[in-house]
Amino acid sequence: MQVHGNTIGAVLRDAAVRDADRLFLRCGLREISFAQADAAVDVLACVLLGRGMGQGSRIALLLPSIAEFPLYLLACARIGAVCIPIGTRYTGSEIVDLLRRSRSAMLILGEVADGPDFAARIADAAPGFDPSRRDHCGGSVLPDLSCAIRVPDPVGASTLLLPDESETGREALAAAEAAVEIHDPVVVVYTSGTSGVPKGAVHTHAMLRNCTNMVRAFAITRDDRILGHMPLYHVAGLCAALIPPLLSGASVTLVRSWDAASVAALIERERITMFGGIPTHYVDLLDAVAEGGFDTSSLRTAWIGGATISPELARRAVDELGLGGLQAIYGMTETTSTTTLTPIGDDLMRVCENKGKPIGDFEIAVVDPGTGQCCAVGAAGEVRVRGYLVMAGYLDDPEATAQAIDADGWFHTGDLGAFDDQGYLQIRGRLKDVFRVGGSTVSPAEVEAAIAKLDGVRQSVVVGVADPRLGEVGFAFIQPVQAGAVTRAEIDAHLRDRLAGYKRPRFVRFVDAFPMTSTGKLRREELRRIAGEEASAAQAAA
């Protein structure tokens, strides 16, 4: 499949001609064709130009996953502005921090009925913020923020809610659109901040090239109906759900918030064909289907990633959801969401082993982080990536960019992986998550995979904690399927024949849930802190 336009705005133009009357976007009661989306984007682009925005302007989006989100993002792309999505779960101080650090000039601000008051959150952290002002609406705390556009909550609406204000002439729009080039920045996606302050990964219109790879690897056609439940401020929501329909003629159904029973009903009603998410999404959806008897057999394929995948969960997903296929995905915010993918129809154990093949003609290397030399087949090292899928850098942070991307253009992922003799890349966890027990290396992912085979375990997370004799030992957080479903003695007995003694966790703590970021990623650093405190207390008391 070829990308006809070399910018996101041009791709939408092509789709509006090629698939004019086909459904592009469904959200609640609203169904929007490609032609209708293209016309709405023109209106919004003219509004942005009329507010003084243009090439290189930074425009923040603080919206739930409603139709206006992709349309404003596409309007930014059309005029060469840089869209900066902000997580809707962020606190006021987090929102203000991103607005300040991104130096956003405009804010597209959602109003949510019976939900969070984003404007109030911002005003609490930035006194003087006034979204009704036509200039300098950010006050002294946000001096770069010149204006805001408030988007009413569209609950119950059957049509698009476009701004009621005069537009810049279409001649100005045509000139702005013509000036946009493929290597211009188009969107800044912030990392989850699992181990520090979120950094803004800058992506250019060249991201289309890897999104085209994704369409091919997922075998997306114009008959597919994609479930857009991942937040659009997340790289997976953007690259795996929103852009593929522009390239393929498929449609996307947006979900405002994750509720497994509602999603299962939506899959049944809309005959969704493609789904994806982290293992938690699958656990929740399987429970909902078992309880509600929903028919999800329309799902042609689904991707899974972001955490350890147990064989039991993979088999249940295929059997109980009626999946035609399951694909393990590996990627990062900095690499346009997808780097490797298990081919459709591949052996399910490859999915469980987090194995996939590169989806494009970019470069992947597994490198010994100490020597910089490529590792032999089967040997683990740091995964490094080079090519068009890698971000342009971190926004306004040359130091962090230089630490992540070396002088030869290789992005250092910080992930631990190994190639096998068939060209599959297996992800074995984070390099920094690996710990050493008495000089022997332990990968948390291996221990988590072994624990997952025990009945009664829903999920587990393993971290290393300091030990006065061995240097480090393992600490396992285990979430049972229900309270009392598994005991410490059962865990020890289960692992005794599966893992060497040094790999088995010294400490075990049962939990009801895990701390997560606003984008659903595990806060492993918080678990390390809790584990360190508990281990220290236990060692002191011994």
XYZ file of C-alpha atoms in Angstrom:
542
model
C 0.000 0.000 0.000
C 1.307 3.418 -0.944
C 0.958 6.642 1.018
C -0.385 9.044 -1.599
C 0.063 12.277 0.341
C 3.290 12.851 2.208
C 1.631 14.776 5.052
C -1.217 13.825 7.345
C -3.379 16.623 5.968
C -2.813 15.391 2.419
C -3.654 11.801 3.410
C -7.003 12.998 4.725
C -7.593 14.855 1.437
C -6.905 11.633 -0.473
C -9.231 9.630 1.783
C -12.008 12.206 1.322
C -11.825 11.627 -2.445
C -11.165 7.879 -2.443
C -13.657 6.956 0.304
C -15.843 10.059 0.457
C -19.056 8.508 1.777
C -17.520 5.686 3.773
C -17.650 5.840 7.557
C -14.427 7.203 9.057
C -15.322 7.950 12.647
C -18.037 6.824 15.011
C -18.394 8.389 18.452
C -21.570 8.003 20.450
C -24.498 8.957 18.227
C -22.291 10.669 15.669
C -21.139 8.990 12.462
C -18.729 10.981 10.300
C -17.660 10.083 6.772
C -14.247 10.829 5.330
C -15.668 13.692 3.273
C -17.453 15.171 6.292
C -14.280 14.915 8.365
C -12.261 16.650 5.666
C -14.774 19.511 5.462
C -14.875 19.874 9.269
C -11.074 19.917 9.446
C -11.041 22.768 6.918
C -13.417 24.759 9.120
C -11.324 24.129 12.237
C -8.084 24.904 10.385
C -9.507 28.266 9.322
C -10.523 28.986 12.915
C -7.000 28.208 14.111
C -5.505 30.467 11.457
C -7.958 33.188 12.444
C -6.706 32.932 16.020
C -3.155 33.573 14.859
C -1.958 29.981 14.751
C 0.059 28.624 11.836
C 3.267 26.896 10.838
C 5.076 25.674 13.968
C 2.462 26.992 16.445
C 2.081 24.716 19.448
C -1.520 23.825 20.179
C -2.407 21.722 23.233
C -5.417 19.389 23.207
C -7.080 18.599 26.521
C -10.053 16.581 25.341
C -11.555 13.177 26.060
C -11.742 10.685 23.196
C -14.543 12.433 21.323
C -14.808 13.207 17.622
C -13.455 16.723 18.097
C -10.100 15.348 19.275
C -9.011 13.790 15.943
C -10.562 16.638 13.974
C -8.604 19.311 15.837
C -5.455 17.195 15.590
C -5.956 16.882 11.837
C -6.642 20.632 11.585
C -3.298 21.296 13.275
C -1.606 18.935 10.825
C -3.265 20.668 7.884
C -1.782 24.101 8.685
C 1.604 22.918 9.928
C 0.886 23.519 13.619
C 2.214 21.131 16.269
C -0.453 19.279 18.253
C 0.322 18.548 21.904
C -2.211 16.109 23.420
C -2.454 16.176 27.220
C -3.705 13.297 29.349
C -7.188 13.801 30.714
C -6.304 12.031 33.965
C -3.605 14.522 34.830
C -3.934 16.715 37.879
C -4.061 20.491 37.503
C -0.384 20.837 38.383
C 0.563 18.154 35.836
C -1.481 19.869 33.121
C 0.045 23.253 33.901
C 3.528 21.726 33.930
C 3.054 20.297 30.414
C 1.509 23.526 29.113
C 4.426 25.475 30.535
C 7.190 23.127 29.413
C 5.686 22.711 25.939
C 5.240 26.489 25.623
C 1.818 25.902 24.109
C 0.342 28.975 22.458
C -3.244 27.706 22.326
C -5.331 25.274 24.344
C -8.286 23.297 22.983
C -10.177 22.668 26.200
C -12.968 20.138 26.638
C -15.978 20.559 28.868
C -17.130 17.249 30.325
C -20.650 16.827 31.671
C -20.645 15.078 35.037
C -16.870 14.761 34.761
C -13.635 16.608 35.479
C -13.617 20.383 35.188
C -10.356 20.859 33.294
C -10.553 24.643 33.389
C -10.929 24.601 37.175
C -8.024 22.177 37.506
C -5.800 24.515 35.520
C -6.977 27.650 37.345
C -6.196 26.043 40.707
C -2.596 25.454 39.640
C -2.227 28.604 37.510
C -4.001 31.587 39.094
C -4.910 34.079 36.407
C -5.790 31.442 33.810
C -8.931 32.632 32.007
C -9.967 30.642 28.905
C -12.529 33.288 27.945
C -9.847 35.863 27.158
C -8.886 36.396 23.538
C -5.244 37.002 24.425
C -2.834 36.154 27.245
C -5.312 33.716 28.754
C -2.603 31.851 30.671
C -1.776 34.581 33.156
C 1.687 34.962 34.646
C 2.163 31.220 35.224
C 1.588 30.352 31.543
C 2.948 33.367 29.643
C 3.111 31.529 26.292
C -0.581 30.581 26.359
C -2.349 33.241 24.328
C -5.844 31.831 23.813
C -8.162 28.882 24.309
C -11.115 27.304 22.531
C -13.663 25.542 24.699
C -15.329 22.446 23.255
C -18.794 21.664 24.705
C -19.480 18.133 25.843
C -21.169 16.387 22.876
C -23.091 13.832 24.953
C -26.360 13.207 23.133
C -25.308 15.227 20.068
C -25.836 13.713 16.629
C -23.751 16.260 14.703
C -20.374 17.890 15.085
C -20.053 20.900 17.382
C -17.920 23.362 15.430
C -16.867 26.799 16.734
C -19.271 29.605 15.937
C -16.803 32.241 14.860
C -15.629 33.847 11.652
C -13.072 32.001 9.572
C -9.891 33.060 7.853
C -10.301 32.919 4.074
C -9.793 29.663 2.235
C -6.917 31.279 0.323
C -4.952 31.520 3.575
C -5.762 27.876 4.321
C -4.540 26.761 0.912
C -1.284 28.677 1.386
C -0.732 27.220 4.867
C -1.469 23.699 3.677
C 0.912 24.009 0.727
C 3.753 25.036 3.033
C 3.632 21.870 5.162
C 6.436 19.371 4.515
C 6.957 15.765 5.501
C 9.739 16.464 8.019
C 7.826 19.205 9.843
C 6.825 18.314 13.413
C 3.154 17.425 13.689
C 2.521 15.933 17.144
C 4.271 15.738 20.499
C 3.352 12.619 22.461
C 4.398 12.641 26.077
C 5.893 9.540 27.629
C 4.094 7.994 30.570
C 6.616 9.265 33.091
C 6.909 5.904 34.845
C 10.389 6.819 36.135
C 10.517 10.606 35.996
C 8.992 13.690 34.429
C 7.174 12.905 31.149
C 9.178 13.879 28.063
C 7.611 15.058 24.829
C 8.499 12.825 21.872
C 8.353 14.934 18.711
C 7.030 13.142 15.627
C 6.947 14.524 12.106
C 4.611 13.729 9.233
C 7.084 10.951 8.403
C 5.252 8.912 11.047
C 2.899 8.017 8.195
C 5.511 5.636 6.854
C 5.451 3.431 9.934
C 1.681 3.739 10.239
C 1.570 2.331 6.707
C 3.711 -0.561 7.928
C 1.200 -1.113 10.727
C -1.723 -1.233 8.291
C 0.134 -3.885 6.329
C 1.191 -5.912 9.393
C -2.319 -5.862 10.868
C -3.752 -6.636 7.399
C -6.209 -3.737 7.774
C -8.631 -3.251 4.906
C -11.458 -0.820 4.215
C -13.871 -3.367 5.687
C -12.289 -3.255 9.142
C -13.892 -1.578 12.132
C -11.239 -0.597 14.654
C -11.994 -0.108 18.337
C -10.435 3.152 19.528
C -10.476 2.604 23.272
C -6.855 3.594 23.864
C -6.695 7.327 24.715
C -5.855 9.452 21.693
C -3.181 11.250 23.706
C -1.438 7.860 23.890
C 0.793 6.806 20.997
C -1.157 3.551 20.531
C -4.454 5.379 20.227
C -2.956 7.748 17.697
C -0.947 5.321 15.568
C -2.890 2.062 15.880
C -6.455 3.403 15.807
C -6.712 6.895 14.332
C -4.260 7.098 11.428
C -4.729 3.588 9.894
C -8.289 4.375 8.696
C -6.956 7.395 6.796
C -4.582 5.079 4.969
C -6.894 2.126 4.435
C -10.487 3.341 4.350
C -11.340 1.444 7.555
C -13.398 3.064 10.315
C -12.657 3.729 13.984
C -15.129 3.716 16.858
C -13.980 5.916 19.722
C -14.527 4.939 23.348
C -14.500 7.785 25.876
C -13.452 5.680 28.846
C -12.671 2.045 29.480
C -15.553 0.014 30.861
C -15.228 -3.641 29.940
C -18.947 -4.463 29.861
C -19.745 -1.402 27.739
C -16.872 -2.209 25.395
C -17.990 -5.835 25.042
C -21.489 -4.647 24.161
C -20.027 -2.186 21.653
C -17.946 -4.902 19.984
C -21.079 -7.031 19.615
C -23.305 -4.191 18.382
C -20.870 -2.566 15.951
C -19.234 -5.835 14.842
C -15.774 -4.518 15.666
C -13.042 -6.438 13.821
C -9.862 -5.150 15.460
C -8.966 -4.572 19.081
C -5.781 -4.166 21.076
C -4.440 -3.339 24.502
C -2.422 -4.348 27.524
C -3.062 -7.683 29.310
C -5.304 -5.915 31.844
C -7.721 -4.977 29.057
C -7.997 -8.643 28.081
C -8.517 -9.807 31.662
C -11.301 -7.246 32.105
C -12.920 -8.026 28.756
C -12.837 -11.789 29.346
C -14.556 -11.288 32.699
C -17.212 -9.073 31.082
C -17.863 -11.557 28.269
C -18.122 -14.444 30.741
C -20.594 -12.505 32.886
C -22.652 -10.921 30.113
C -22.496 -13.512 27.364
C -21.512 -10.954 24.717
C -20.689 -12.081 21.187
C -17.198 -10.836 20.248
C -16.607 -13.296 17.400
C -16.436 -10.431 14.890
C -12.887 -9.704 16.103
C -10.603 -10.621 13.217
C -7.343 -9.876 15.006
C -6.088 -8.172 18.123
C -2.755 -6.954 19.412
C -1.440 -7.290 22.945
C 1.599 -5.782 24.611
C 2.955 -3.560 27.340
C 3.427 -6.313 29.938
C 4.133 -10.012 30.368
C 1.663 -12.189 28.446
C 0.789 -15.506 30.076
C -0.026 -18.548 27.903
C -3.289 -18.993 29.798
C -4.420 -15.440 29.072
C -3.447 -15.724 25.411
C -5.353 -18.986 24.986
C -8.413 -17.609 26.784
C -8.344 -14.481 24.619
C -8.349 -16.527 21.432
C -10.881 -19.119 22.589
C -13.333 -17.065 24.647
C -13.297 -13.846 22.609
C -13.406 -15.750 19.332
C -10.316 -14.004 18.011
C -9.158 -14.879 14.524
C -5.629 -14.065 15.629
C -3.549 -12.515 18.399
C -0.388 -10.479 17.760
C 2.237 -9.509 20.327
C 3.262 -5.904 19.813
C 6.466 -4.170 20.844
C 7.079 -0.470 20.537
C 7.462 2.788 22.378
C 6.233 6.367 22.323
C 9.570 7.274 20.764
C 9.251 4.688 17.957
C 5.784 5.506 16.612
C 4.163 2.817 18.792
C 5.106 -0.325 16.831
C 8.535 -1.791 16.137
C 7.858 -5.537 15.983
C 4.692 -7.586 15.700
C 3.940 -11.280 15.744
C 2.695 -12.113 12.225
C -0.991 -12.943 11.914
C -1.582 -16.673 12.214
C 1.733 -17.334 13.955
C 2.091 -19.890 16.741
C 0.422 -18.668 19.934
C 3.498 -19.495 22.008
C 5.424 -16.849 20.083
C 2.855 -14.348 21.301
C 3.294 -15.558 24.878
C 7.071 -15.255 24.530
C 6.763 -11.622 23.377
C 8.301 -12.457 20.031
C 7.765 -10.451 16.876
C 9.339 -9.461 13.587
C 10.217 -5.922 12.448
C 7.281 -4.447 10.546
C 9.349 -2.245 8.222
C 12.678 -1.640 6.551
C 14.208 0.213 9.483
C 17.117 -1.160 11.514
C 17.019 -3.042 14.820
C 20.099 -4.197 16.698
C 20.625 -6.059 19.954
C 23.747 -4.617 21.528
C 25.909 -5.354 24.535
C 25.452 -2.062 26.428
C 28.940 -2.351 27.902
C 30.913 -2.895 24.691
C 28.560 -1.553 22.029
C 29.029 -4.767 20.034
C 26.100 -6.612 18.469
C 25.052 -9.686 20.413
C 25.060 -13.158 18.917
C 21.773 -14.877 18.066
C 20.103 -15.929 21.300
C 22.169 -13.597 23.464
C 20.366 -10.786 25.282
C 21.305 -7.138 25.068
C 19.810 -3.687 24.716
C 17.420 -3.205 21.804
C 18.388 -0.241 19.623
C 16.442 1.119 16.668
C 17.384 3.398 13.778
C 15.299 4.786 10.941
C 12.154 6.654 10.033
C 10.063 5.304 12.921
C 12.252 7.046 15.528
C 11.108 10.384 16.909
C 12.851 13.602 15.877
C 13.806 14.156 19.523
C 12.390 15.295 22.848
C 10.697 18.681 22.767
C 13.055 21.490 23.817
C 15.342 18.981 25.555
C 18.550 18.472 23.577
C 20.291 16.874 26.544
C 17.665 14.142 26.940
C 17.602 13.690 23.161
C 21.380 13.177 23.059
C 21.125 10.606 25.840
C 18.439 8.662 23.938
C 19.711 8.939 20.346
C 23.435 8.512 19.769
C 25.605 10.223 17.182
C 24.976 7.413 14.677
C 21.200 7.824 14.919
C 20.496 4.766 17.063
C 17.699 5.155 19.592
C 18.610 3.368 22.822
C 15.340 1.804 23.980
C 16.539 0.606 27.382
C 14.733 -2.660 26.668
C 16.335 -6.078 26.972
C 15.885 -8.391 24.014
C 17.373 -11.130 21.866
C 17.021 -12.312 18.273
C 16.429 -15.983 17.573
C 17.665 -17.892 14.528
C 14.424 -17.195 12.653
C 14.676 -13.431 12.946
C 12.164 -12.981 15.763
C 12.976 -10.383 18.397
C 12.016 -11.456 21.901
C 11.540 -8.713 24.485
C 12.743 -9.844 27.882
C 12.008 -6.768 29.966
C 13.622 -3.458 30.774
C 17.404 -3.353 31.002
C 17.221 -1.370 34.230
C 14.648 -3.800 35.673
C 17.133 -6.667 35.556
C 18.699 -7.360 38.961
C 21.622 -9.491 40.085
C 21.353 -12.076 42.854
C 24.778 -13.098 44.098
C 26.263 -12.092 40.745
C 23.660 -13.959 38.654
C 21.308 -11.949 36.428
C 17.548 -12.277 36.915
C 14.977 -10.984 34.427
C 11.678 -10.025 36.136
C 9.788 -10.979 32.970
C 10.966 -14.590 33.281
C 9.846 -14.832 36.899
C 6.519 -13.148 36.129
C 5.904 -15.602 33.290
C 6.518 -18.542 35.634
C 4.196 -17.134 38.304
C 1.476 -16.553 35.687
C 1.211 -20.319 35.107
C -0.156 -20.839 38.611
C -3.932 -21.060 38.926
C -5.345 -18.313 41.080
C -2.887 -15.642 39.910
C -4.294 -12.779 37.875
C -1.083 -10.756 37.392
C 2.300 -10.347 39.035
C 5.136 -7.841 39.059
C 8.656 -8.676 40.217
C 11.322 -6.155 41.225
C 14.757 -6.379 42.792
C 15.493 -5.132 46.313
C 18.790 -4.671 48.135
C 20.096 -7.585 50.197
C 23.112 -7.361 52.553
C 24.491 -10.762 51.552
C 23.460 -11.339 47.929
C 23.402 -7.759 46.704
C 19.819 -8.054 45.477
C 16.916 -10.479 45.778
C 13.472 -10.689 44.199
C 10.298 -9.149 45.567
C 7.013 -10.273 43.956
C 3.751 -8.340 44.015
C 0.944 -10.761 43.198
C -2.652 -9.931 42.327
C -4.841 -13.031 42.860
C -8.024 -13.594 40.900
C -9.807 -13.136 44.217
C -8.770 -12.823 47.836
C -7.309 -16.067 49.145
C -7.184 -17.719 45.713
C -3.488 -18.513 46.121
C -1.107 -18.750 49.082
C 2.572 -18.049 49.594
C 3.193 -21.766 50.146
C 1.540 -22.584 46.812
C 3.670 -19.979 45.043
C 6.870 -21.358 46.546
C 5.935 -24.923 45.639
C 4.947 -23.906 42.103
C 8.227 -22.111 41.432
C 10.489 -24.694 43.069
C 10.512 -26.925 39.971
C 10.395 -24.082 37.454
C 13.066 -21.603 38.487
C 16.557 -21.800 39.895
C 16.746 -20.870 43.558
C 18.331 -17.474 42.966
C 15.479 -16.502 40.612
C 12.693 -17.282 43.076
C 11.415 -14.195 44.946
C 12.512 -13.847 48.550
C 9.554 -11.619 49.363
C 5.915 -11.896 48.274
C 3.148 -9.369 48.800
C -0.468 -9.847 47.711
C -2.194 -6.774 46.263
C -5.671 -5.870 45.042
C -4.351 -3.676 42.208
C -1.160 -2.117 40.839
C -0.302 1.595 40.679
C -0.731 2.778 37.090
C -0.006 5.907 35.080
C -2.749 7.896 33.348
C -2.105 5.887 30.171
C -2.404 2.507 31.885
C 1.287 1.775 32.305
C 2.636 0.199 35.450
C 4.388 2.502 37.932
C 7.247 0.097 38.536
C 9.292 2.761 40.338
C 6.567 3.084 42.965
C 6.570 -0.680 43.454
C 10.351 -0.602 43.831
C 9.996 2.018 46.559
C 7.354 0.008 48.424
C 9.353 -3.207 48.034
C 12.558 -1.538 49.240
C 10.873 -0.170 52.348
C 9.246 -3.500 53.239
C 12.398 -5.514 52.582
C 14.496 -3.127 54.691
C 12.019 -3.349 57.564
C 11.963 -7.144 57.365
C 15.752 -7.372 57.264
C 16.075 -5.022 60.231
C 13.615 -7.064 62.252
C 15.344 -10.368 61.455
